[in-house]
mmCIF file of C-alpha atoms and ligand atoms in Angstrom:
data_model
loop_
_atom_site.group_PDB
_atom_site.id
_atom_site.type_symbol
_atom_site.label_atom_id
_atom_site.label_comp_id
_atom_site.label_asym_id
_atom_site.label_seq_id
_atom_site.Cartn_x
_atom_site.Cartn_y
_atom_site.Cartn_z
ATOM 1 C CA MET A 9 182.818 134.951 51.228
ATOM 2 C CA GLY A 10 186.054 135.389 48.841
ATOM 3 C CA GLN A 11 184.084 138.009 46.260
ATOM 4 C CA ASP A 12 185.330 140.128 43.506
ATOM 5 C CA ARG A 13 187.086 142.881 45.550
ATOM 6 C CA ASN A 14 185.570 145.706 42.518
ATOM 7 C CA HIS A 15 182.648 144.510 42.887
ATOM 8 C CA PRO A 16 179.574 145.303 45.103
ATOM 9 C CA THR A 17 178.509 142.833 47.813
ATOM 10 C CA ILE A 18 175.243 141.537 48.077
ATOM 11 C CA ALA A 19 173.849 140.079 50.981
ATOM 12 C CA ALA A 20 170.639 139.146 49.204
ATOM 13 C CA PRO A 21 170.845 138.009 45.669
ATOM 14 C CA VAL A 22 168.176 137.670 45.178
ATOM 15 C CA ARG A 23 166.181 140.370 44.087
ATOM 16 C CA ALA A 24 163.410 142.046 41.730
ATOM 17 C CA VAL A 25 163.733 141.337 37.791
ATOM 18 C CA SER A 26 161.159 141.352 35.241
ATOM 19 C CA SER A 27 161.033 137.129 33.664
ATOM 20 C CA PRO A 28 160.190 134.109 36.075
ATOM 21 C CA LEU A 29 163.424 132.642 37.120
ATOM 22 C CA GLY A 30 164.828 129.682 36.990
ATOM 23 C CA LEU A 31 166.342 127.911 40.404
ATOM 24 C CA TYR A 32 169.068 125.272 40.173
ATOM 25 C CA ILE A 33 169.378 122.912 43.628
ATOM 26 C CA HIS A 34 172.829 121.104 43.568
ATOM 27 C CA ILE A 35 172.901 118.043 45.339
ATOM 28 C CA PRO A 36 176.415 117.104 46.147
ATOM 29 C CA PHE A 37 176.231 113.399 46.894
ATOM 30 C CA CYS A 38 176.653 109.995 44.545
ATOM 31 C CA GLU A 39 176.710 106.831 45.464
ATOM 32 C CA LYS A 40 180.413 106.651 43.608
ATOM 33 C CA LYS A 41 182.540 109.179 41.184
ATOM 34 C CA CYS A 42 182.322 108.108 37.443
ATOM 35 C CA PHE A 43 185.573 108.350 36.129
ATOM 36 C CA TYR A 44 184.788 111.119 33.713
ATOM 37 C CA CYS A 45 182.928 113.231 35.541
ATOM 38 C CA ASP A 46 184.248 117.220 37.167
ATOM 39 C CA PHE A 47 180.398 118.062 38.861
ATOM 40 C CA TYR A 48 181.622 118.582 42.480
ATOM 41 C CA SER A 49 179.674 115.852 44.134
ATOM 42 C CA ILE A 50 181.389 113.327 46.683
ATOM 43 C CA GLU A 51 180.389 109.646 48.199
ATOM 44 C CA ASN A 52 180.349 109.980 51.210
ATOM 45 C CA HIS A 53 176.144 110.987 52.947
ATOM 46 C CA SER A 54 177.679 111.474 56.058
ATOM 47 C CA GLN A 55 176.271 114.558 56.030
ATOM 48 C CA ARG A 56 173.191 114.880 53.791
ATOM 49 C CA ASN A 57 171.176 115.474 57.084
ATOM 50 C CA GLU A 58 173.427 119.439 57.336
ATOM 51 C CA PHE A 59 173.591 119.872 54.003
ATOM 52 C CA VAL A 60 168.963 119.866 53.578
ATOM 53 C CA ALA A 61 168.755 121.664 56.556
ATOM 54 C CA ALA A 62 171.669 124.119 54.642
ATOM 55 C CA LEU A 63 170.305 124.324 51.886
ATOM 56 C CA ILE A 64 166.827 125.703 54.033
ATOM 57 C CA SER A 65 169.630 128.447 55.010
ATOM 58 C CA GLU A 66 171.278 129.427 52.113
ATOM 59 C CA ILE A 67 167.616 129.648 50.455
ATOM 60 C CA SER A 68 165.763 131.838 53.457
ATOM 61 C CA LEU A 69 168.967 134.190 53.790
ATOM 62 C CA ALA A 70 169.322 134.806 49.911
ATOM 63 C CA CYS A 71 165.318 136.037 49.657
ATOM 64 C CA VAL A 72 165.192 138.090 53.308
ATOM 65 C CA SER A 73 164.828 141.709 51.042
ATOM 66 C CA GLY A 74 162.465 141.836 48.445
ATOM 67 C CA ARG A 75 158.759 140.530 47.312
ATOM 68 C CA LYS A 76 158.598 137.196 46.442
ATOM 69 C CA GLN A 77 159.857 136.432 42.799
ATOM 70 C CA VAL A 78 157.918 134.205 40.468
ATOM 71 C CA VAL A 79 159.307 130.063 39.605
ATOM 72 C CA ASP A 80 158.900 129.017 36.314
ATOM 73 C CA THR A 81 161.863 126.640 36.547
ATOM 74 C CA ILE A 82 163.102 124.311 38.705
ATOM 75 C CA PHE A 83 165.862 122.198 38.201
ATOM 76 C CA LEU A 84 167.141 119.312 40.981
ATOM 77 C CA GLY A 85 170.693 118.191 39.549
ATOM 78 C CA GLY A 86 174.449 117.128 40.847
ATOM 79 C CA GLY A 87 174.822 115.105 42.266
ATOM 80 C CA THR A 88 172.934 112.884 42.212
ATOM 81 C CA PRO A 89 169.070 113.788 43.258
ATOM 82 C CA SER A 90 167.678 110.788 43.344
ATOM 83 C CA LEU A 91 169.541 110.534 46.079
ATOM 84 C CA LEU A 92 167.144 111.918 48.021
ATOM 85 C CA THR A 93 164.378 110.758 49.797
ATOM 86 C CA PRO A 94 160.512 112.552 48.474
ATOM 87 C CA THR A 95 160.723 113.371 52.418
ATOM 88 C CA GLU A 96 164.074 115.462 51.780
ATOM 89 C CA VAL A 97 162.582 116.449 48.736
ATOM 90 C CA GLU A 98 159.577 117.840 49.687
ATOM 91 C CA THR A 99 161.221 119.296 52.448
ATOM 92 C CA ILE A 100 163.567 121.538 49.540
ATOM 93 C CA ILE A 101 160.136 122.093 47.965
ATOM 94 C CA ASP A 102 158.602 123.416 50.580
ATOM 95 C CA ALA A 103 161.174 126.344 51.712
ATOM 96 C CA ILE A 104 161.523 127.101 47.695
ATOM 97 C CA HIS A 105 157.130 127.996 47.828
ATOM 98 C CA ARG A 106 157.766 129.895 50.861
ATOM 99 C CA HIS A 107 160.116 132.232 49.794
ATOM 100 C CA PHE A 108 159.002 132.170 45.622
ATOM 101 C CA ASP A 109 155.481 132.477 44.427
ATOM 102 C CA VAL A 110 155.906 128.620 42.028
ATOM 103 C CA ALA A 111 153.952 129.823 38.284
ATOM 104 C CA ALA A 112 151.307 127.135 37.358
ATOM 105 C CA ASN A 113 153.183 125.958 34.370
ATOM 106 C CA LEU A 114 156.741 124.968 36.762
ATOM 107 C CA GLU A 115 158.710 122.539 34.714
ATOM 108 C CA PHE A 116 160.230 120.436 37.686
ATOM 109 C CA THR A 117 162.904 117.955 36.120
ATOM 110 C CA ILE A 118 165.276 115.785 38.458
ATOM 111 C CA GLU A 119 167.975 114.076 37.311
ATOM 112 C CA CYS A 120 167.920 110.902 38.296
ATOM 113 C CA ASN A 121 171.058 108.329 37.955
ATOM 114 C CA PRO A 122 169.061 104.613 36.942
ATOM 115 C CA GLY A 123 171.759 102.472 39.241
ATOM 116 C CA THR A 124 169.765 104.376 42.427
ATOM 117 C CA VAL A 125 166.042 103.730 41.135
ATOM 118 C CA ASP A 126 163.306 103.139 43.609
ATOM 119 C CA THR A 127 159.864 102.522 42.247
ATOM 120 C CA LYS A 128 158.299 104.316 45.630
ATOM 121 C CA TYR A 129 160.645 107.015 45.172
ATOM 122 C CA LEU A 130 159.493 107.136 42.015
ATOM 123 C CA TYR A 131 155.394 108.010 42.392
ATOM 124 C CA ASP A 132 156.675 110.755 45.138
ATOM 125 C CA TYR A 133 158.503 112.819 43.438
ATOM 126 C CA ARG A 134 155.573 113.242 40.471
ATOM 127 C CA GLY A 135 153.175 113.531 43.721
ATOM 128 C CA LEU A 136 155.170 116.172 45.169
ATOM 129 C CA GLY A 137 155.102 118.184 41.664
ATOM 130 C CA ILE A 138 158.465 116.955 39.661
ATOM 131 C CA ASN A 139 157.569 116.717 36.073
ATOM 132 C CA ARG A 140 160.375 115.952 34.269
ATOM 133 C CA ILE A 141 162.443 113.430 34.536
ATOM 134 C CA SER A 142 166.189 113.156 32.938
ATOM 135 C CA PHE A 143 168.505 110.106 33.231
ATOM 136 C CA GLY A 144 171.566 109.631 33.290
ATOM 137 C CA VAL A 145 171.478 106.919 30.894
ATOM 138 C CA GLN A 146 175.347 107.364 28.921
ATOM 139 C CA SER A 147 175.216 104.129 26.885
ATOM 140 C CA PHE A 148 172.484 101.100 26.329
ATOM 141 C CA PHE A 149 176.324 98.621 26.590
ATOM 142 C CA ASP A 150 177.135 97.159 29.351
ATOM 143 C CA ASP A 151 181.196 96.787 28.743
ATOM 144 C CA GLU A 152 180.878 101.281 27.972
ATOM 145 C CA LEU A 153 179.139 101.599 31.367
ATOM 146 C CA VAL A 154 181.808 99.731 33.143
ATOM 147 C CA PHE A 155 184.362 102.012 31.151
ATOM 148 C CA LEU A 156 181.754 105.227 31.918
ATOM 149 C CA SER A 157 182.356 103.669 35.744
ATOM 150 C CA ARG A 158 179.100 104.319 35.727
ATOM 151 C CA ILE A 159 176.477 101.988 38.868
ATOM 152 C CA HIS A 160 174.014 100.481 36.852
ATOM 153 C CA ASN A 161 174.251 98.472 33.139
ATOM 154 C CA SER A 162 172.734 98.603 30.674
ATOM 155 C CA GLN A 163 168.354 96.564 31.762
ATOM 156 C CA GLU A 164 168.812 99.231 35.318
ATOM 157 C CA ALA A 165 168.432 101.736 32.813
ATOM 158 C CA ILE A 166 165.636 100.336 31.045
ATOM 159 C CA THR A 167 163.932 99.171 33.646
ATOM 160 C CA ALA A 168 164.073 102.629 35.587
ATOM 161 C CA VAL A 169 163.080 104.181 32.218
ATOM 162 C CA GLY A 170 159.908 102.167 32.652
ATOM 163 C CA GLU A 171 159.300 102.427 35.714
ATOM 164 C CA ALA A 172 159.523 106.286 35.664
ATOM 165 C CA ARG A 173 156.787 106.750 33.259
ATOM 166 C CA SER A 174 154.390 103.847 35.412
ATOM 167 C CA ALA A 175 155.177 107.162 37.613
ATOM 168 C CA GLY A 176 153.087 109.211 35.826
ATOM 169 C CA PHE A 177 156.629 110.760 34.479
ATOM 170 C CA ASP A 178 155.257 111.583 30.710
ATOM 171 C CA ASN A 179 158.697 114.090 29.992
ATOM 172 C CA ILE A 180 161.153 111.800 30.447
ATOM 173 C CA ASN A 181 165.425 113.116 28.941
ATOM 174 C CA ILE A 182 168.143 110.718 27.763
ATOM 175 C CA ASP A 183 171.622 110.697 28.547
ATOM 176 C CA LEU A 184 174.038 109.000 25.811
ATOM 177 C CA MET A 185 177.423 110.005 25.220
ATOM 178 C CA TYR A 186 179.702 108.957 22.170
ATOM 179 C CA ALA A 187 182.962 109.171 21.585
ATOM 180 C CA LEU A 188 183.995 106.944 23.806
ATOM 181 C CA PRO A 189 187.097 105.589 22.588
ATOM 182 C CA SER A 190 187.243 102.858 20.609
ATOM 183 C CA GLN A 191 183.816 103.632 20.333
ATOM 184 C CA THR A 192 181.940 102.086 16.525
ATOM 185 C CA THR A 193 179.225 103.577 14.567
ATOM 186 C CA GLU A 194 177.029 100.281 14.901
ATOM 187 C CA ARG A 195 177.456 101.227 18.409
ATOM 188 C CA LEU A 196 176.629 104.821 18.036
ATOM 189 C CA LEU A 197 173.191 104.035 16.359
ATOM 190 C CA SER A 198 172.298 101.405 18.664
ATOM 191 C CA ASN A 199 171.999 103.709 21.578
ATOM 192 C CA LEU A 200 170.239 106.043 19.782
ATOM 193 C CA GLU A 201 168.419 103.197 17.878
ATOM 194 C CA THR A 202 168.024 101.359 21.828
ATOM 195 C CA GLY A 203 167.632 105.459 23.715
ATOM 196 C CA THR A 204 164.510 106.716 21.432
ATOM 197 C CA LYS A 205 163.193 103.486 21.366
ATOM 198 C CA LEU A 206 161.658 104.107 24.751
ATOM 199 C CA GLY A 207 160.158 107.317 23.806
ATOM 200 C CA PRO A 208 161.582 109.856 25.849
ATOM 201 C CA THR A 209 160.529 113.849 24.907
ATOM 202 C CA HIS A 210 164.321 114.412 24.964
ATOM 203 C CA LEU A 211 167.399 113.478 24.217
ATOM 204 C CA SER A 212 170.916 114.603 24.883
ATOM 205 C CA ALA A 213 174.339 113.232 23.661
ATOM 206 C CA TYR A 214 177.674 114.221 25.218
ATOM 207 C CA ALA A 215 181.554 113.649 23.008
ATOM 208 C CA LEU A 216 183.281 112.325 26.327
ATOM 209 C CA ILE A 217 185.266 115.353 27.294
ATOM 210 C CA VAL A 218 188.741 113.803 28.969
ATOM 211 C CA GLU A 219 187.809 116.859 31.780
ATOM 212 C CA PRO A 220 190.525 118.397 33.779
ATOM 213 C CA GLY A 221 191.591 116.955 37.396
ATOM 214 C CA THR A 222 189.700 113.615 36.729
ATOM 215 C CA PRO A 223 190.662 110.460 36.852
ATOM 216 C CA LEU A 224 190.134 109.604 33.061
ATOM 217 C CA PHE A 225 192.325 112.432 32.250
ATOM 218 C CA SER A 226 195.190 110.824 34.401
ATOM 219 C CA ALA A 227 194.362 107.856 32.355
ATOM 220 C CA VAL A 228 194.550 109.511 29.364
ATOM 221 C CA SER A 229 197.720 111.456 30.274
ATOM 222 C CA LYS A 230 199.677 108.126 30.964
ATOM 223 C CA GLY A 231 198.978 106.203 28.037
ATOM 224 C CA ASP A 232 196.206 104.127 29.600
ATOM 225 C CA VAL A 233 192.877 105.614 27.588
ATOM 226 C CA LYS A 234 193.360 106.226 24.733
ATOM 227 C CA PRO A 235 190.711 109.173 23.937
ATOM 228 C CA SER A 236 188.772 109.067 20.325
ATOM 229 C CA GLU A 237 189.756 111.280 17.368
ATOM 230 C CA GLU A 238 188.653 114.134 16.706
ATOM 231 C CA ASP A 239 187.745 113.310 13.347
ATOM 232 C CA THR A 240 185.664 110.799 14.375
ATOM 233 C CA GLU A 241 183.828 112.177 17.296
ATOM 234 C CA ALA A 242 183.021 114.714 14.265
ATOM 235 C CA ALA A 243 181.755 111.329 12.029
ATOM 236 C CA MET A 244 179.831 110.665 15.337
ATOM 237 C CA TYR A 245 178.392 114.008 15.775
ATOM 238 C CA GLU A 246 177.206 113.798 12.268
ATOM 239 C CA THR A 247 175.712 110.812 13.084
ATOM 240 C CA VAL A 248 173.835 111.203 15.708
ATOM 241 C CA MET A 249 172.133 114.389 14.326
ATOM 242 C CA ASN A 250 170.615 112.529 11.022
ATOM 243 C CA PHE A 251 170.201 109.873 13.176
ATOM 244 C CA MET A 252 167.598 112.497 15.556
ATOM 245 C CA ALA A 253 167.007 114.289 12.869
ATOM 246 C CA GLY A 254 165.452 111.078 11.205
ATOM 247 C CA LYS A 255 162.795 110.140 14.417
ATOM 248 C CA GLY A 256 161.851 114.003 14.245
ATOM 249 C CA TYR A 257 163.317 115.524 17.287
ATOM 250 C CA ASP A 258 164.038 119.379 17.132
ATOM 251 C CA HIS A 259 168.167 119.622 17.637
ATOM 252 C CA TYR A 260 167.635 123.192 19.130
ATOM 253 C CA GLU A 261 171.074 122.954 21.042
ATOM 254 C CA ILE A 262 174.044 122.122 20.256
ATOM 255 C CA SER A 263 174.467 118.012 21.988
ATOM 256 C CA ASN A 264 170.597 118.098 22.449
ATOM 257 C CA TYR A 265 167.296 117.019 20.895
ATOM 258 C CA SER A 266 163.677 117.287 21.462
ATOM 259 C CA LEU A 267 159.879 116.346 21.134
ATOM 260 C CA PRO A 268 158.437 119.436 19.069
ATOM 261 C CA GLY A 269 157.192 121.162 22.386
ATOM 262 C CA PHE A 270 160.227 119.047 24.533
ATOM 263 C CA GLN A 271 162.903 122.272 24.906
ATOM 264 C CA CYS A 272 164.292 121.968 28.418
ATOM 265 C CA ARG A 273 162.740 125.603 29.889
ATOM 266 C CA HIS A 274 165.399 125.621 32.266
ATOM 267 C CA ASN A 275 168.888 124.592 30.359
ATOM 268 C CA LEU A 276 167.280 127.377 28.045
ATOM 269 C CA LYS A 277 167.281 130.305 30.383
ATOM 270 C CA TYR A 278 171.087 129.669 30.522
ATOM 271 C CA TRP A 279 171.699 129.241 26.952
ATOM 272 C CA ASP A 280 169.462 132.762 26.662
ATOM 273 C CA VAL A 281 171.191 134.618 29.628
ATOM 274 C CA GLY A 282 167.888 134.414 30.947
ATOM 275 C CA ASN A 283 167.600 134.617 35.031
ATOM 276 C CA TYR A 284 168.133 131.590 37.307
ATOM 277 C CA ILE A 285 169.591 131.039 40.888
ATOM 278 C CA GLY A 286 171.359 128.158 42.357
ATOM 279 C CA PHE A 287 171.446 127.170 45.127
ATOM 280 C CA GLY A 288 174.268 124.130 46.755
ATOM 281 C CA PRO A 289 177.839 123.605 46.323
ATOM 282 C CA SER A 290 179.521 124.427 43.166
ATOM 283 C CA ALA A 291 175.822 126.114 42.152
ATOM 284 C CA HIS A 292 176.001 129.142 39.787
ATOM 285 C CA SER A 293 173.556 132.072 39.401
ATOM 286 C CA HIS A 294 172.751 135.402 36.630
ATOM 287 C CA LEU A 295 170.992 137.542 37.272
ATOM 288 C CA ASP A 296 170.728 140.920 34.939
ATOM 289 C CA ASP A 297 174.215 141.955 34.325
ATOM 290 C CA GLN A 298 175.581 139.788 37.402
ATOM 291 C CA ARG A 299 176.555 135.932 38.304
ATOM 292 C CA TRP A 300 178.135 134.286 40.900
ATOM 293 C CA TRP A 301 178.889 130.871 42.206
ATOM 294 C CA ASN A 302 179.000 128.902 45.034
ATOM 295 C CA ILE A 303 182.056 127.763 47.097
ATOM 296 C CA SER A 304 183.271 124.117 44.942
ATOM 297 C CA SER A 305 183.412 122.318 48.866
ATOM 298 C CA LEU A 306 179.994 121.232 50.837
ATOM 299 C CA ASN A 307 181.624 121.381 54.422
ATOM 300 C CA GLY A 308 183.126 125.254 52.855
ATOM 301 C CA TYR A 309 179.291 125.444 52.410
ATOM 302 C CA LEU A 310 177.995 124.881 55.961
ATOM 303 C CA ALA A 311 180.351 126.774 56.861
ATOM 304 C CA HIS A 312 179.578 129.302 55.397
ATOM 305 C CA LEU A 313 175.218 128.290 56.960
ATOM 306 C CA GLY A 314 176.311 127.656 60.240
ATOM 307 C CA ASN A 315 177.351 131.376 60.549
ATOM 308 C CA ASN A 316 174.803 132.288 58.739
ATOM 309 C CA GLU A 317 176.429 134.102 55.418
ATOM 310 C CA LEU A 318 175.540 133.079 51.500
ATOM 311 C CA PRO A 319 178.135 130.370 50.597
ATOM 312 C CA ILE A 320 179.540 132.138 48.139
ATOM 313 C CA SER A 321 182.576 132.122 46.373
ATOM 314 C CA SER A 322 182.629 135.257 43.221
ATOM 315 C CA MET A 323 181.132 137.101 41.672
ATOM 316 C CA GLU A 324 181.109 140.063 38.606
ATOM 317 C CA ILE A 325 179.684 142.342 36.676
ATOM 318 C CA LEU A 326 179.144 140.962 33.298
ATOM 319 C CA SER A 327 181.438 143.756 31.104
ATOM 320 C CA PRO A 328 179.946 144.437 27.731
ATOM 321 C CA SER A 329 182.035 142.590 25.701
ATOM 322 C CA GLN A 330 181.522 139.238 27.831
ATOM 323 C CA LYS A 331 177.986 139.748 27.363
ATOM 324 C CA HIS A 332 178.261 140.169 23.440
ATOM 325 C CA ASP A 333 180.647 137.677 23.656
ATOM 326 C CA GLU A 334 178.162 134.676 25.416
ATOM 327 C CA PHE A 335 175.265 136.178 22.798
ATOM 328 C CA ILE A 336 177.421 134.690 19.566
ATOM 329 C CA PHE A 337 178.479 131.771 21.497
ATOM 330 C CA LEU A 338 175.496 130.947 23.044
ATOM 331 C CA SER A 339 172.806 132.028 20.190
ATOM 332 C CA LEU A 340 175.302 129.634 17.714
ATOM 333 C CA ARG A 341 175.002 126.604 19.937
ATOM 334 C CA GLN A 342 171.440 126.934 19.360
ATOM 335 C CA GLY A 343 171.977 126.420 16.054
ATOM 336 C CA LYS A 344 170.968 130.648 15.346
ATOM 337 C CA LEU A 345 172.073 134.014 15.422
ATOM 338 C CA ASP A 346 169.636 136.893 15.312
ATOM 339 C CA LEU A 347 172.020 139.137 13.042
ATOM 340 C CA ARG A 348 169.033 142.127 13.878
ATOM 341 C CA VAL A 349 169.377 141.529 17.865
ATOM 342 C CA LEU A 350 173.444 141.514 16.552
ATOM 343 C CA LYS A 351 172.899 145.115 15.305
ATOM 344 C CA ALA A 352 170.398 146.390 17.608
ATOM 345 C CA ARG A 353 171.956 145.112 21.070
ATOM 346 C CA PHE A 354 176.196 145.146 20.184
ATOM 347 C CA GLY A 355 175.679 147.291 16.729
ATOM 348 C CA MET A 356 177.939 144.751 14.870
ATOM 349 C CA THR A 357 176.916 143.899 11.622
ATOM 350 C CA LEU A 358 178.534 140.840 9.272
ATOM 351 C CA GLU A 359 180.079 141.026 5.896
ATOM 352 C CA LYS A 360 178.517 140.499 2.877
ATOM 353 C CA ASP A 361 180.940 138.585 1.872
ATOM 354 C CA PHE A 362 181.762 136.677 5.248
ATOM 355 C CA LEU A 363 178.361 135.408 5.119
ATOM 356 C CA SER A 364 178.098 134.497 1.385
ATOM 357 C CA GLY A 365 181.952 132.480 2.331
ATOM 358 C CA MET A 366 180.274 130.732 5.987
ATOM 359 C CA MET A 367 177.333 129.427 2.900
ATOM 360 C CA GLU A 368 179.794 128.953 0.129
ATOM 361 C CA ALA A 369 181.600 126.471 2.852
ATOM 362 C CA GLY A 370 178.635 124.150 3.858
ATOM 363 C CA TYR A 371 178.370 126.084 7.044
ATOM 364 C CA CYS A 372 175.056 128.195 7.445
ATOM 365 C CA THR A 373 172.078 128.940 5.424
ATOM 366 C CA THR A 374 170.284 132.932 6.204
ATOM 367 C CA ALA A 375 166.615 133.547 7.007
ATOM 368 C CA ASP A 376 164.623 136.362 8.723
ATOM 369 C CA ASP A 377 168.080 137.851 8.756
ATOM 370 C CA THR A 378 169.535 135.143 11.138
ATOM 371 C CA LEU A 379 172.194 132.864 10.588
ATOM 372 C CA ILE A 380 171.235 128.838 10.299
ATOM 373 C CA LEU A 381 173.572 126.583 11.024
ATOM 374 C CA THR A 382 173.839 123.263 9.394
ATOM 375 C CA ALA A 383 174.597 120.040 10.540
ATOM 376 C CA LYS A 384 178.170 120.491 9.181
ATOM 377 C CA GLY A 385 178.137 123.645 10.735
ATOM 378 C CA PHE A 386 177.145 122.247 13.632
ATOM 379 C CA THR A 387 180.069 120.426 14.189
ATOM 380 C CA VAL A 388 183.006 123.509 14.263
ATOM 381 C CA CYS A 389 180.006 125.385 15.611
ATOM 382 C CA ASP A 390 182.770 127.437 18.768
ATOM 383 C CA GLU A 391 185.270 127.588 15.392
ATOM 384 C CA ILE A 392 182.110 129.567 13.518
ATOM 385 C CA ALA A 393 181.398 131.403 16.903
ATOM 386 C CA GLY A 394 184.837 132.475 17.296
ATOM 387 C CA GLU A 395 185.425 133.734 14.291
ATOM 388 C CA ILE A 396 182.510 135.584 14.962
ATOM 389 C CA ILE A 397 183.628 136.895 18.062
ATOM 390 C CA GLY A 398 186.973 138.199 16.553
ATOM 391 C CA LEU A 399 185.393 140.558 13.777
ATOM 392 C CA ARG A 400 183.971 142.285 16.730
ATOM 393 C CA SER A 401 186.976 145.000 16.275
ATOM 394 C CA VAL A 402 186.698 145.441 12.589
ATOM 395 C CA SER A 403 182.933 145.624 12.252
ATOM 396 C CA VAL A 404 181.314 146.675 15.766
HETATM 397 S S1 SF4 B 511 176.525 110.151 38.781
HETATM 398 FE FE1 SF4 B 511 176.774 112.524 37.397
HETATM 399 S S2 SF4 B 511 177.573 113.306 39.406
HETATM 400 FE FE2 SF4 B 511 178.151 111.588 39.710
HETATM 401 S S3 SF4 B 511 179.908 111.206 39.089
HETATM 402 FE FE3 SF4 B 511 178.945 110.480 37.925
HETATM 403 S S4 SF4 B 511 178.465 111.711 35.932
HETATM 404 FE FE4 SF4 B 511 179.454 112.503 38.180
#
C-alpha cells in the first residue's frame, strides 16, 4: 500500500461519521475503449469473476471496525457497469447490505452504455432496487458517435432509454457531449432537442476534453484532429445553458441540469465535499478531512486483496488551505458562493469593489449574502474561482 509517508495508515477506512455515506463502486470493464476516455477500464473481461470476489473482500476489509454506517446513495460507475449480470450486481448489493445500513430513501444509480443494454437485465436491475439509470449517449448523430468510437448508434440509444422506462426506471440521466471538432450549433441544438424529448429527469452535457494519455490526445498532437476553439466551446456552452433553461431544467452544477427534485444526490456529495467511500480500482473516497484513492490497475487490485490488504494507492489529510480552495471552486461550479459560510469557515470576506466589478462585468448577481453566477459567469467559472482563491492572501 503506497501511502503518503506523512500520514497515518488506516487499516479499515470506514468509520463513524455524522452524515449518511455515498458508496461508489467502480466497474473496470468496457466492451471497447472510447478514444477520448481517461477513466480506468480495460477491454478484457476474463478476470471478471475474480474482480467481483475481490470487490466483496474489499467491502468487507474496509468495514471491519465499528458499527454499520448509513448509506443513502450508491453509484455503480465505471467503466461499464451494465456489462455486469444481475446476479453479479446482486452479489455486490448483498455485500453492501451486510456491511452498511441502507437508507429507505436510497438513490441507487447504474451507469449504462446504450451498446450493452440487455432488456432483461434492465428489469432485473430495477427489481434489485436500482432506481436511477444514467446513459452515456453523447450524441444522436451516428457520424459523431463513430468519431467518438462509441459502440452504439443513435437509434440504439433512443431504444435503450425507452426500454429503461418500460422496465420501471423513471429517474433517467442522459450524458451528451458538445464542442466536438467541427460540430455546428445546429447539431448541438438537435442533440439537445432529441435528448430532452426522451423525457430524462437529468441531463449532463460535457465539452469534449482532450485528456493527456488518450488516443485523442495523440491524434490532436499529430494534427490529425483539430479540437474546437475556446470561443466556440464557450458559445456552445451558453447554447446548452439557454436551451436547458428553456426546457425547465435547473442548472445546478457546471455541466449538470435536472428537473426539480431530480438532482443527483450522489454527485452532490462530491460537489459539497460530503462523505463517500469508493470501492474498485481507481475509486476515490472522502471521510471528513481525509481522502484516499485506490490503485488504477485491476491486477494490482486483485493482488492486494489476494493478500487481504486494502488496495489503497495514496491518502492525504486535507489542509485548511485545500479545504478553503475546494470550497470556493466546488461552490462556484454549483453556480453560487455562500459569503456567510466563506466568512464563518474561512474568515474570508470579498471586498465590495470586487463584487461590484464582477456584477458590472455581468458575471454574477448577489442575493441573501450569496454570490450567484450568471450564464456568462458560468462560462468563466474556473477563472473566477481562481481569482477569488488568489484574493485569500489579502482578505483572510
Ligand atoms: S464506455 Fe465510458 S468508461 Fe468505457 S471507455 Fe467509453 S467513455 Fe470510458
